[in-house]
mmCIF file of C-alpha atoms in Angstrom:
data_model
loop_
_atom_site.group_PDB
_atom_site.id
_atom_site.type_symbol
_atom_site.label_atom_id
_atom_site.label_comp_id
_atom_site.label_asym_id
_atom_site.label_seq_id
_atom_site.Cartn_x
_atom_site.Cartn_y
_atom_site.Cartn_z
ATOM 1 C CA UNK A 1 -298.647 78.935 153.989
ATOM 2 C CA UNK A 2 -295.721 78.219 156.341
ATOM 3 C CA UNK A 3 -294.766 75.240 156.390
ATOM 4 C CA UNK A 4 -295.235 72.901 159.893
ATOM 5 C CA UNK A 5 -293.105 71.098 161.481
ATOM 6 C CA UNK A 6 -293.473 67.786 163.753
ATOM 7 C CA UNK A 7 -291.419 66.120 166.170
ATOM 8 C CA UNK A 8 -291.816 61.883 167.230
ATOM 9 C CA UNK A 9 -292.535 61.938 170.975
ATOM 10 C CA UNK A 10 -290.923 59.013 172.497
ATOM 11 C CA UNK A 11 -292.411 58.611 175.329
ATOM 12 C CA UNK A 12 -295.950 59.141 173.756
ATOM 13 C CA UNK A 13 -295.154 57.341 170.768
ATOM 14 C CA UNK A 14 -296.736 60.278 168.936
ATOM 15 C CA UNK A 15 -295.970 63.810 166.605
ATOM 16 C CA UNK A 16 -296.004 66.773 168.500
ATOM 17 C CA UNK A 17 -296.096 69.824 166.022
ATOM 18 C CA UNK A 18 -292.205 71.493 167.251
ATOM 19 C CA UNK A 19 -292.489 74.893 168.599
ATOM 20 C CA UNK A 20 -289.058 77.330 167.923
ATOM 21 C CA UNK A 21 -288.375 79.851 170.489
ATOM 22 C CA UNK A 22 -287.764 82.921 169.943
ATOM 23 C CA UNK A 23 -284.090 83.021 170.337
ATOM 24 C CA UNK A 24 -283.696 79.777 167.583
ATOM 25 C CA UNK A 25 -286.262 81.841 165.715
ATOM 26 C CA UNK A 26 -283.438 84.876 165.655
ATOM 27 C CA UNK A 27 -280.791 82.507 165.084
ATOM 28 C CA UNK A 28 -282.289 80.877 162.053
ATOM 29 C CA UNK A 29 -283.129 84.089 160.515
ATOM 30 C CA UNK A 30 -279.534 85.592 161.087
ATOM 31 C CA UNK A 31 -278.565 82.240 159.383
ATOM 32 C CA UNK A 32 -280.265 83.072 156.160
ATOM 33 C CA UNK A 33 -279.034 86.634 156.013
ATOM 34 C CA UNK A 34 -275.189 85.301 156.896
ATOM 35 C CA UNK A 35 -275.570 82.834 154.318
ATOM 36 C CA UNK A 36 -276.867 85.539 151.912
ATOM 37 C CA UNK A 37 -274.237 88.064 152.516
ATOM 38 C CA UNK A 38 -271.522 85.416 151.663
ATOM 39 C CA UNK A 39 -272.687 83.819 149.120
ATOM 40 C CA UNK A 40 -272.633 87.757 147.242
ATOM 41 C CA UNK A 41 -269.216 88.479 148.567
ATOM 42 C CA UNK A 42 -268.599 85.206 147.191
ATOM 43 C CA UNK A 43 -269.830 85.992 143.604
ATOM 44 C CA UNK A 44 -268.925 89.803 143.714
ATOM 45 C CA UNK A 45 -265.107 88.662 143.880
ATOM 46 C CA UNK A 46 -265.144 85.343 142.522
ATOM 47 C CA UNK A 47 -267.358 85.437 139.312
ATOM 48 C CA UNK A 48 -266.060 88.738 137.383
ATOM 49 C CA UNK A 49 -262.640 86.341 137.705
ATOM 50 C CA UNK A 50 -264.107 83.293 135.345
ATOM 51 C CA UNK A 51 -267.241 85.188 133.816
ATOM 52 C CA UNK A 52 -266.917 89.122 132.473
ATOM 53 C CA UNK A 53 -269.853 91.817 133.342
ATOM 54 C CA UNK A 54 -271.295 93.829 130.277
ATOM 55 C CA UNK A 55 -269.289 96.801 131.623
ATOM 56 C CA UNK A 56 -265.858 94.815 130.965
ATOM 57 C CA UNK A 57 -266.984 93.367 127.734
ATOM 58 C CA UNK A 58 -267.653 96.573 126.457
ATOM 59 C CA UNK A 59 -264.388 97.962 127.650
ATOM 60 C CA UNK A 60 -262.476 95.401 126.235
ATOM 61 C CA UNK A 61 -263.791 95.733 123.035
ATOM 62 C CA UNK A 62 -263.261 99.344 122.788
ATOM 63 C CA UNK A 63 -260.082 98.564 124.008
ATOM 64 C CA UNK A 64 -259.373 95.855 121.176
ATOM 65 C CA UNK A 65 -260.551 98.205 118.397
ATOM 66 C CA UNK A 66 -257.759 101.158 119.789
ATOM 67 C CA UNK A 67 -255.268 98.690 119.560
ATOM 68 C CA UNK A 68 -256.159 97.294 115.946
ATOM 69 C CA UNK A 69 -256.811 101.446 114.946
ATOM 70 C CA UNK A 70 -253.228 101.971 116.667
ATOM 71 C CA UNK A 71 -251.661 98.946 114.477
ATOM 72 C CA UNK A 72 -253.444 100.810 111.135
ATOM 73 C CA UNK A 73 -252.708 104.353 111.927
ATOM 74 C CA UNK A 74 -248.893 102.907 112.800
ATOM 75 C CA UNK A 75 -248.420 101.208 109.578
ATOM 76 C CA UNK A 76 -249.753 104.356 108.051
ATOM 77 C CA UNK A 77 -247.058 106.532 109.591
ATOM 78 C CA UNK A 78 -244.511 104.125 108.689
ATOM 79 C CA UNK A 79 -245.702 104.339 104.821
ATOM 80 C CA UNK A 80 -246.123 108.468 104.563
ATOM 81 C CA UNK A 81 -242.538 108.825 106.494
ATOM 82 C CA UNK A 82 -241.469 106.730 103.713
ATOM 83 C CA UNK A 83 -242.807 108.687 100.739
ATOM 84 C CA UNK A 84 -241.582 111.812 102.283
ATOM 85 C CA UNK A 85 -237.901 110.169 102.851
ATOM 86 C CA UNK A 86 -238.073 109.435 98.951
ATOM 87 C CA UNK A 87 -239.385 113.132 98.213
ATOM 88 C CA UNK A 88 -236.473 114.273 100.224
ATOM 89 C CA UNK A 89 -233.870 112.164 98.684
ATOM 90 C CA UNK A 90 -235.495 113.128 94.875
ATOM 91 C CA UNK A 91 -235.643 116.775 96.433
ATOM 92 C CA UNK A 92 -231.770 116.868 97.521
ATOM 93 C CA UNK A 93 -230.422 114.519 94.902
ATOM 94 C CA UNK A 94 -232.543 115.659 91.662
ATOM 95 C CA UNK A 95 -234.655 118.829 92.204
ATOM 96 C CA UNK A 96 -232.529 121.364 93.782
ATOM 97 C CA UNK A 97 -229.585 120.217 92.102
ATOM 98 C CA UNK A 98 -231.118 120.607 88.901
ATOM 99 C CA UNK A 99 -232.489 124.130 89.414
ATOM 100 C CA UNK A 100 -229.110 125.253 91.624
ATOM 101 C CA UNK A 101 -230.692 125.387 94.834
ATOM 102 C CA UNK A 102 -228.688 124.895 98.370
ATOM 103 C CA UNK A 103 -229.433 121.727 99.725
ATOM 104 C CA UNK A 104 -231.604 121.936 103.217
ATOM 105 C CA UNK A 105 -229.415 121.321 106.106
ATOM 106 C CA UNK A 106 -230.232 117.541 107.694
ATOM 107 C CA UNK A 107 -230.652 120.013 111.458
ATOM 108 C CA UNK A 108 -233.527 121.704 110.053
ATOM 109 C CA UNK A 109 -235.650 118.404 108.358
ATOM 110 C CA UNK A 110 -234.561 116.119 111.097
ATOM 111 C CA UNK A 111 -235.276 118.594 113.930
ATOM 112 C CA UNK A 112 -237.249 117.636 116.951
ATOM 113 C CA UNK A 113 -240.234 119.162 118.302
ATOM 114 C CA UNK A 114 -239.900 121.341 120.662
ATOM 115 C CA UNK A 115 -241.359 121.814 124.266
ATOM 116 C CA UNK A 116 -240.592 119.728 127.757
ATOM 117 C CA UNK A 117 -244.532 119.581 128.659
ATOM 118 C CA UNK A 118 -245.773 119.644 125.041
ATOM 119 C CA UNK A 119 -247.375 116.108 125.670
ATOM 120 C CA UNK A 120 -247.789 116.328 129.607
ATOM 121 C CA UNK A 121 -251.562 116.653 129.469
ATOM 122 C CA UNK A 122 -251.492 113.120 127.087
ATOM 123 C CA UNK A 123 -249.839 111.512 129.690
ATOM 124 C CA UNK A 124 -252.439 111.893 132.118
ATOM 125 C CA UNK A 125 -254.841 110.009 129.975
ATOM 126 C CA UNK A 126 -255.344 106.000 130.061
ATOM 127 C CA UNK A 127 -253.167 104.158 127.776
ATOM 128 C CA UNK A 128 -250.671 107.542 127.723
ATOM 129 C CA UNK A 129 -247.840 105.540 126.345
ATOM 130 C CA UNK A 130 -249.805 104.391 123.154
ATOM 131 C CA UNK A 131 -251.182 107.724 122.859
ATOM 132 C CA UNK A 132 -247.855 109.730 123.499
ATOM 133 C CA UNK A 133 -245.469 107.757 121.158
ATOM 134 C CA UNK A 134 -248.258 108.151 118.502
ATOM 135 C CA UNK A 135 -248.494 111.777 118.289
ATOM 136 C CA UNK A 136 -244.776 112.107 118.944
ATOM 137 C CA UNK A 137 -244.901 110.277 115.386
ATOM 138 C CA UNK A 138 -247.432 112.476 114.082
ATOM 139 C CA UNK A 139 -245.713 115.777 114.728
ATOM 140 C CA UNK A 140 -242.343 114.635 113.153
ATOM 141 C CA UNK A 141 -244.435 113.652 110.375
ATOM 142 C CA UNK A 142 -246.177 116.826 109.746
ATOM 143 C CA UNK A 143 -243.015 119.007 110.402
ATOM 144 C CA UNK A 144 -241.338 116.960 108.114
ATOM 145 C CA UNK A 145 -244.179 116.903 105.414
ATOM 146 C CA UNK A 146 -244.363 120.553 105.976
ATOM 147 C CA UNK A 147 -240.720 121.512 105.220
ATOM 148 C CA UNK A 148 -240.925 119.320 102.643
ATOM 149 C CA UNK A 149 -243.514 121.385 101.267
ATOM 150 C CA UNK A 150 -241.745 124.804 101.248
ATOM 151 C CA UNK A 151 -239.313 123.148 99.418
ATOM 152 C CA UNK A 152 -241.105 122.134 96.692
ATOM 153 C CA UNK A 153 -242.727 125.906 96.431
ATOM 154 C CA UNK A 154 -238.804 126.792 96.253
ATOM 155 C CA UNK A 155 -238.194 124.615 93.894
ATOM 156 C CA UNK A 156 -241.751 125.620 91.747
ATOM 157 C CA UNK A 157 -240.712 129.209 91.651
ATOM 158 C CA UNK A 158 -237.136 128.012 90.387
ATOM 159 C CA UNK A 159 -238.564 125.806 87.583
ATOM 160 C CA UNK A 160 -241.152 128.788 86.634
ATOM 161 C CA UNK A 161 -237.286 131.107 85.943
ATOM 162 C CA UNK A 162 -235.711 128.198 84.632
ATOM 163 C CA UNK A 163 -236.789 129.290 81.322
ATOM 164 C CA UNK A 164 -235.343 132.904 82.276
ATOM 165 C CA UNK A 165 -232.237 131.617 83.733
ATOM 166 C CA UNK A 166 -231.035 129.464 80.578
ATOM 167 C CA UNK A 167 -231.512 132.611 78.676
ATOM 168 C CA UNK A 168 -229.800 134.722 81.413
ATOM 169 C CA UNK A 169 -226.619 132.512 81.833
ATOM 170 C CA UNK A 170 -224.281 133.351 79.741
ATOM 171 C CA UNK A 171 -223.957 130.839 77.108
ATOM 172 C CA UNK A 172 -221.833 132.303 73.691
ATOM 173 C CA UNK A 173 -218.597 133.450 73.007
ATOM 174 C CA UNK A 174 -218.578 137.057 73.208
ATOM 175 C CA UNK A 175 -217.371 137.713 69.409
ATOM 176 C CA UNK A 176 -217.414 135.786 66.602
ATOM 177 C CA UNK A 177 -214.962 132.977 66.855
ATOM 178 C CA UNK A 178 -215.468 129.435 65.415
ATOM 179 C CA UNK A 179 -212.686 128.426 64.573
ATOM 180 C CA UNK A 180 -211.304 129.955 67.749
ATOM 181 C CA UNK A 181 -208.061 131.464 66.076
ATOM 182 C CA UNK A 182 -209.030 134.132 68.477
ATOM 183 C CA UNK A 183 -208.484 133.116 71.515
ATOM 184 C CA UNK A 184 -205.136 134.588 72.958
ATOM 185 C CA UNK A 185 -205.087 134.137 76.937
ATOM 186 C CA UNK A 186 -207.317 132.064 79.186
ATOM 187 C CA UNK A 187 -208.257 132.440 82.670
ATOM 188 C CA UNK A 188 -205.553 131.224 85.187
ATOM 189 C CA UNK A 189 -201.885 132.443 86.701
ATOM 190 C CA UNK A 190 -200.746 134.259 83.212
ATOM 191 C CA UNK A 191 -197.791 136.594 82.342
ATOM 192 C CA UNK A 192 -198.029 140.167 82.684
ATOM 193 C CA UNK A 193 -197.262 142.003 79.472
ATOM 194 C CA UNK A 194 -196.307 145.078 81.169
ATOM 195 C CA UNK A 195 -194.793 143.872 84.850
ATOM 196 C CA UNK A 196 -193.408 140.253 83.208
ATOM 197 C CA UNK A 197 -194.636 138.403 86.404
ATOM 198 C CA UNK A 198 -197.026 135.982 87.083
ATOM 199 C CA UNK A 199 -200.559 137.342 88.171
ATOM 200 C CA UNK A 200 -203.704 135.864 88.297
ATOM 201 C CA UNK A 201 -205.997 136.507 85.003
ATOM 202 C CA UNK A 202 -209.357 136.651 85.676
ATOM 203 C CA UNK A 203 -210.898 136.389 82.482
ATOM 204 C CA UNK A 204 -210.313 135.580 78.130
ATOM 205 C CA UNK A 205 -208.737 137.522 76.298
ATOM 206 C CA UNK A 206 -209.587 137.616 72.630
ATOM 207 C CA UNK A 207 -207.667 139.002 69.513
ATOM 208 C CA UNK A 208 -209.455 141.007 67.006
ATOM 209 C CA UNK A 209 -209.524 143.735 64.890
ATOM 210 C CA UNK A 210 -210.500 147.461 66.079
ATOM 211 C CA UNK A 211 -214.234 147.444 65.571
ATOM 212 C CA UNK A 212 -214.790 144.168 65.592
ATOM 213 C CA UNK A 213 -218.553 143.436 67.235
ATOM 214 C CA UNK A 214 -218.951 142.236 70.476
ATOM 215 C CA UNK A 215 -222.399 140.475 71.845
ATOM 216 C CA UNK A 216 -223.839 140.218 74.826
ATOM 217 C CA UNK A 217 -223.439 136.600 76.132
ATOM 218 C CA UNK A 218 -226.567 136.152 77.272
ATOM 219 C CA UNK A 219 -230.062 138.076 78.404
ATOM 220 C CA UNK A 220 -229.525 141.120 81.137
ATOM 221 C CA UNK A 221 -229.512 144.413 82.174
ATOM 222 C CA UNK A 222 -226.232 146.911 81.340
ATOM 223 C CA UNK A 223 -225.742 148.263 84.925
ATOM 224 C CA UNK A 224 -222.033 149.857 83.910
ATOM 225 C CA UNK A 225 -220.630 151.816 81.267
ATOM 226 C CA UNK A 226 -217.254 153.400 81.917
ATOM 227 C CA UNK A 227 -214.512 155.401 79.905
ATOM 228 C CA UNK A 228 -211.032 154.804 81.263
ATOM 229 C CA UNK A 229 -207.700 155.608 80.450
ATOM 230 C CA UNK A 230 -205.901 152.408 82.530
ATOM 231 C CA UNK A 231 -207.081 149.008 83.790
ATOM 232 C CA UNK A 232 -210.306 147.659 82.085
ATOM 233 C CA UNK A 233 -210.435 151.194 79.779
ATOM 234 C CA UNK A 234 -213.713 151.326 78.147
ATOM 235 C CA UNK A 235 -215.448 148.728 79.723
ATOM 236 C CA UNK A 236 -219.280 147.475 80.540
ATOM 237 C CA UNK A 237 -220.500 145.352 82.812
ATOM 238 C CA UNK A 238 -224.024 143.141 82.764
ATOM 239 C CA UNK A 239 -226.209 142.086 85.086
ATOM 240 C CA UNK A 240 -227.765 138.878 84.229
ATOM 241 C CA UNK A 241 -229.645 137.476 87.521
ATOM 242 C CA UNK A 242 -229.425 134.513 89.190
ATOM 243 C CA UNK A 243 -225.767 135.705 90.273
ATOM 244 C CA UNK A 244 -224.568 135.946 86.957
ATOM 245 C CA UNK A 245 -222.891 139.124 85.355
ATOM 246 C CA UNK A 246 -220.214 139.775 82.948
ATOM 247 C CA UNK A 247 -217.875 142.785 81.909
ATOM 248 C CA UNK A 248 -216.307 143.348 78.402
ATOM 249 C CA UNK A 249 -213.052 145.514 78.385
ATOM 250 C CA UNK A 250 -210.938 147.428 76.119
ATOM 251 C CA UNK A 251 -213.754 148.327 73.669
ATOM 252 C CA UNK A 252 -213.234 151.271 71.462
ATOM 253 C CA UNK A 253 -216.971 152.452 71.684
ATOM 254 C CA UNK A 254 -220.196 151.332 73.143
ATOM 255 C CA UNK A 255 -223.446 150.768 71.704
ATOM 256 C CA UNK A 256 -225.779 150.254 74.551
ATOM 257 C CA UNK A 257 -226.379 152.424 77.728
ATOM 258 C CA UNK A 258 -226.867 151.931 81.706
ATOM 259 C CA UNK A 259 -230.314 150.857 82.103
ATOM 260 C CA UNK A 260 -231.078 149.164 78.995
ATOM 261 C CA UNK A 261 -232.058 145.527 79.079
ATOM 262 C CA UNK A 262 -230.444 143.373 76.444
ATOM 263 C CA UNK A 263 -230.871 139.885 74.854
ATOM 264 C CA UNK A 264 -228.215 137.332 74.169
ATOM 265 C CA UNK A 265 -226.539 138.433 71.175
ATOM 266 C CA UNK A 266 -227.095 141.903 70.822
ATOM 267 C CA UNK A 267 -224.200 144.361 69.963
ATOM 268 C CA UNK A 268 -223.203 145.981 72.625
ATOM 269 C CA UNK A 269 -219.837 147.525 71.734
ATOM 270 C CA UNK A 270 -216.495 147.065 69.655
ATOM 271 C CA UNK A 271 -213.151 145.931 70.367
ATOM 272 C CA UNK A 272 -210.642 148.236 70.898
ATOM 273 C CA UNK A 273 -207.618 148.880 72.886
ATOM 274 C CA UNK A 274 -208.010 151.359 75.360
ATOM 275 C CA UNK A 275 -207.038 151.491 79.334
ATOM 276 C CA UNK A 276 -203.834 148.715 79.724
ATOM 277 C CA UNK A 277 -203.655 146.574 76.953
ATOM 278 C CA UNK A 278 -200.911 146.213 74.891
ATOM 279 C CA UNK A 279 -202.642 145.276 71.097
ATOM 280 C CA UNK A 280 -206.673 145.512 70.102
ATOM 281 C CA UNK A 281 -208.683 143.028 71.972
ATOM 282 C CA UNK A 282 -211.431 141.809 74.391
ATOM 283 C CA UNK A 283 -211.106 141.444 77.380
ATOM 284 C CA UNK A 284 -214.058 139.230 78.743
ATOM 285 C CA UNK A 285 -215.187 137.921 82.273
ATOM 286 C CA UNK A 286 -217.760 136.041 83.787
ATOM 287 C CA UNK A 287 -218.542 136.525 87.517
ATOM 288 C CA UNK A 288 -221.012 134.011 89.804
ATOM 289 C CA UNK A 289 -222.003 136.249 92.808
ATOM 290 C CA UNK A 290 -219.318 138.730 92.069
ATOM 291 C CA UNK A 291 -216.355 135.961 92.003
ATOM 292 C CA UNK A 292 -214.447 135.924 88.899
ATOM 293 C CA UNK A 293 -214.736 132.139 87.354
ATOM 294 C CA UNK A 294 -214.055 130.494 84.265
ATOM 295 C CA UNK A 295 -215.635 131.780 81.099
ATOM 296 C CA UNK A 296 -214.367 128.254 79.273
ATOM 297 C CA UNK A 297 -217.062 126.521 80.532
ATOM 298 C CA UNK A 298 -219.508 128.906 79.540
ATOM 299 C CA UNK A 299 -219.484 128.486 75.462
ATOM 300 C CA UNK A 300 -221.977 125.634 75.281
ATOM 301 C CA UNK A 301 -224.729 127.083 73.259
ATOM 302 C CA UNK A 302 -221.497 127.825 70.737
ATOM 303 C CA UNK A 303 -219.010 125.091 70.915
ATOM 304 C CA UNK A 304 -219.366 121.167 69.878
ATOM 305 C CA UNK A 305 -218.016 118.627 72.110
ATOM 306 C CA UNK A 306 -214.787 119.076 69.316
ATOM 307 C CA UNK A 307 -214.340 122.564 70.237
ATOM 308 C CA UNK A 308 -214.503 122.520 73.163
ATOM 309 C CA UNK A 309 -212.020 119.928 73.754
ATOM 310 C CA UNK A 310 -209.707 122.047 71.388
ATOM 311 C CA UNK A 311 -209.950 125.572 72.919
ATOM 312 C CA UNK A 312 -209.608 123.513 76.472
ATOM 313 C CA UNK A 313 -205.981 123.070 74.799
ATOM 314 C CA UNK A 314 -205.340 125.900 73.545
ATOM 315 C CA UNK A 315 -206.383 127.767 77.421
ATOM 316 C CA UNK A 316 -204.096 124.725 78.521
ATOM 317 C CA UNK A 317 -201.401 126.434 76.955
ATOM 318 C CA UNK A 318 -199.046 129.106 79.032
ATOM 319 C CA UNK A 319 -198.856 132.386 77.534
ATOM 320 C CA UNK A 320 -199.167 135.815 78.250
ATOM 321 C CA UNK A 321 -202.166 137.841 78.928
ATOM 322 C CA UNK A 322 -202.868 141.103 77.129
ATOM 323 C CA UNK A 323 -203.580 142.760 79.455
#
């Protein structure tokens, strides 16, 4: 029931129940609904200040786990970039030197990735910074894991030949020699037995007998046999991979034929003294991608430490070529 109100008549000295009119009626009413209408403005801009809704809880939670994900998957980039810096330094400073590979060039692992709007749709996304700089991270990472990785299947099929390339290099002294009494003219700026001048000598040159043996320095293919009256004379040239090959000169006769694949120490010819020589001997050269380099360094499987310190004297030693 509504509740009555009374009013103290003065002059009657008695309560009168109090009639509204309409208009106070109206007025009272409007009251309320004023009242109403600010005390939710009131709360609609005041409360979410001091006290959160459900929706902004839930947002900042969701908001507080991205960042603590963000802070893991960071600290996990930072750990895999640097196991792949070590793989690159063991790659470059181990690896590839071991097995003779060319070292990558620092352009191609440290290159950027490419594209001006690669990440413009990211940054149209809330939080774009965090979510750009992470993937930025994340692509250098994978292009650099991934270069990494064709490396390594480089360097897998190099350590699957090594076995074939230690038997391929050449690795003996092309005829019997040890106590190198044989050895008459090294590689280096020599005199020319016919023109007396100084010309560059491009190979050893070993004394011997007519007939004396002459092996194959280590595993290949014979991919030249020639009969010649001047320069090399009878000579033959092998192919042994990897950049490797090596020709024999002067011999008297051969013993092998284009084509055929040889092993280190097989006959291959004799000494002789044909084409421009001046007494019986071999003439012997060892090329690295056709460029004529020192065969002294190539004895190992033959020489001790002691020989090779000796016949490094004895190529020390100006003389003249035969040849």
């Amino acid at each position: 029931m509504p509740r009555t109100k009374y009013k103290f008549h003065p002059e009657q000295l008695v309560f009168v129940k109090e009639r509204r009119t309409l208009r106070e009626k109206v007025w009272l009413v409007a009251k309320y609904i004023i009242a109403i209408f600010v005390i939710g403005f009131i709360s609609y801009m005041v409360f979410p200040i001091f006290i959160d809704t459900p929706e902004v809880r839930k947002l900042k939670r969701e908001n507080q786990e991205l960042l603590v994900n963000y802070e893991i998957i960071s600290k996990r980039i930072e750990q895999l970039s640097s196991v792949i810096a070590d793989l690159q330094k063991r790659d470059e400073g181990i690896y590839r030197i071991i097995f003779e590979a060319k070292p990558i060039p620092s352009s191609v692992r440290n290159a950027g990735i490419g594209g001006a709007n690669r990440y413009s749709e990211l940054e149209k996304l809330s939080n774009s910074k965090l979510i750009v700089e992470t993937t930025k991270k994340l692509d250098e990472l994978s292009k650099k894991a991934y270069i990494q990785s064709r490396s390594f299947d480089e360097i897998s099929e190099l350590a699957k030949n090594k076995e074939k390339l230690l038997k391929s290099i050449p690795a003996i002294m092309p005829i019997r020699d040890k106590d190198l009494t044989r050895v008459a003219s090294s590689f280096g700026m020599r005199i020319h037995p016919f023109y007396k001048v100084l010309k560059m000598h491009t190979g050893m040159d070993f004394t011997a007998p007519t007939g004396t043996k002459i092996f194959a320095t280590g595993d290949g293919v014979v991919v030249k046999t020639r009969y010649a009256q001047r320069g090399y004379g009878n000579h033959i040239v092998i192919d042994h991979g990897f950049g490797y090959s090596t020709l024999y000169a002067h011999m008297s006769k051969f013993a092998v034929r284009v084509g055929q694949r040889v092993k280190r120490g097989t006959v291959i010819g004799y000494v002789g003294n044909t084409g421009t020589s001046v007494a019986p001997h071999l003439h012997y050269e060892v090329r690295k991608d056709g460029k004529p380099v020192n065969p002294i360094h190539y004895y190992f499987n033959d020489l001790t430490p002691e020989q090779y310190e000796k016949m490094v004297e004895i190529a020390s030693q100006p003389a003249q070529s035969f040849d």
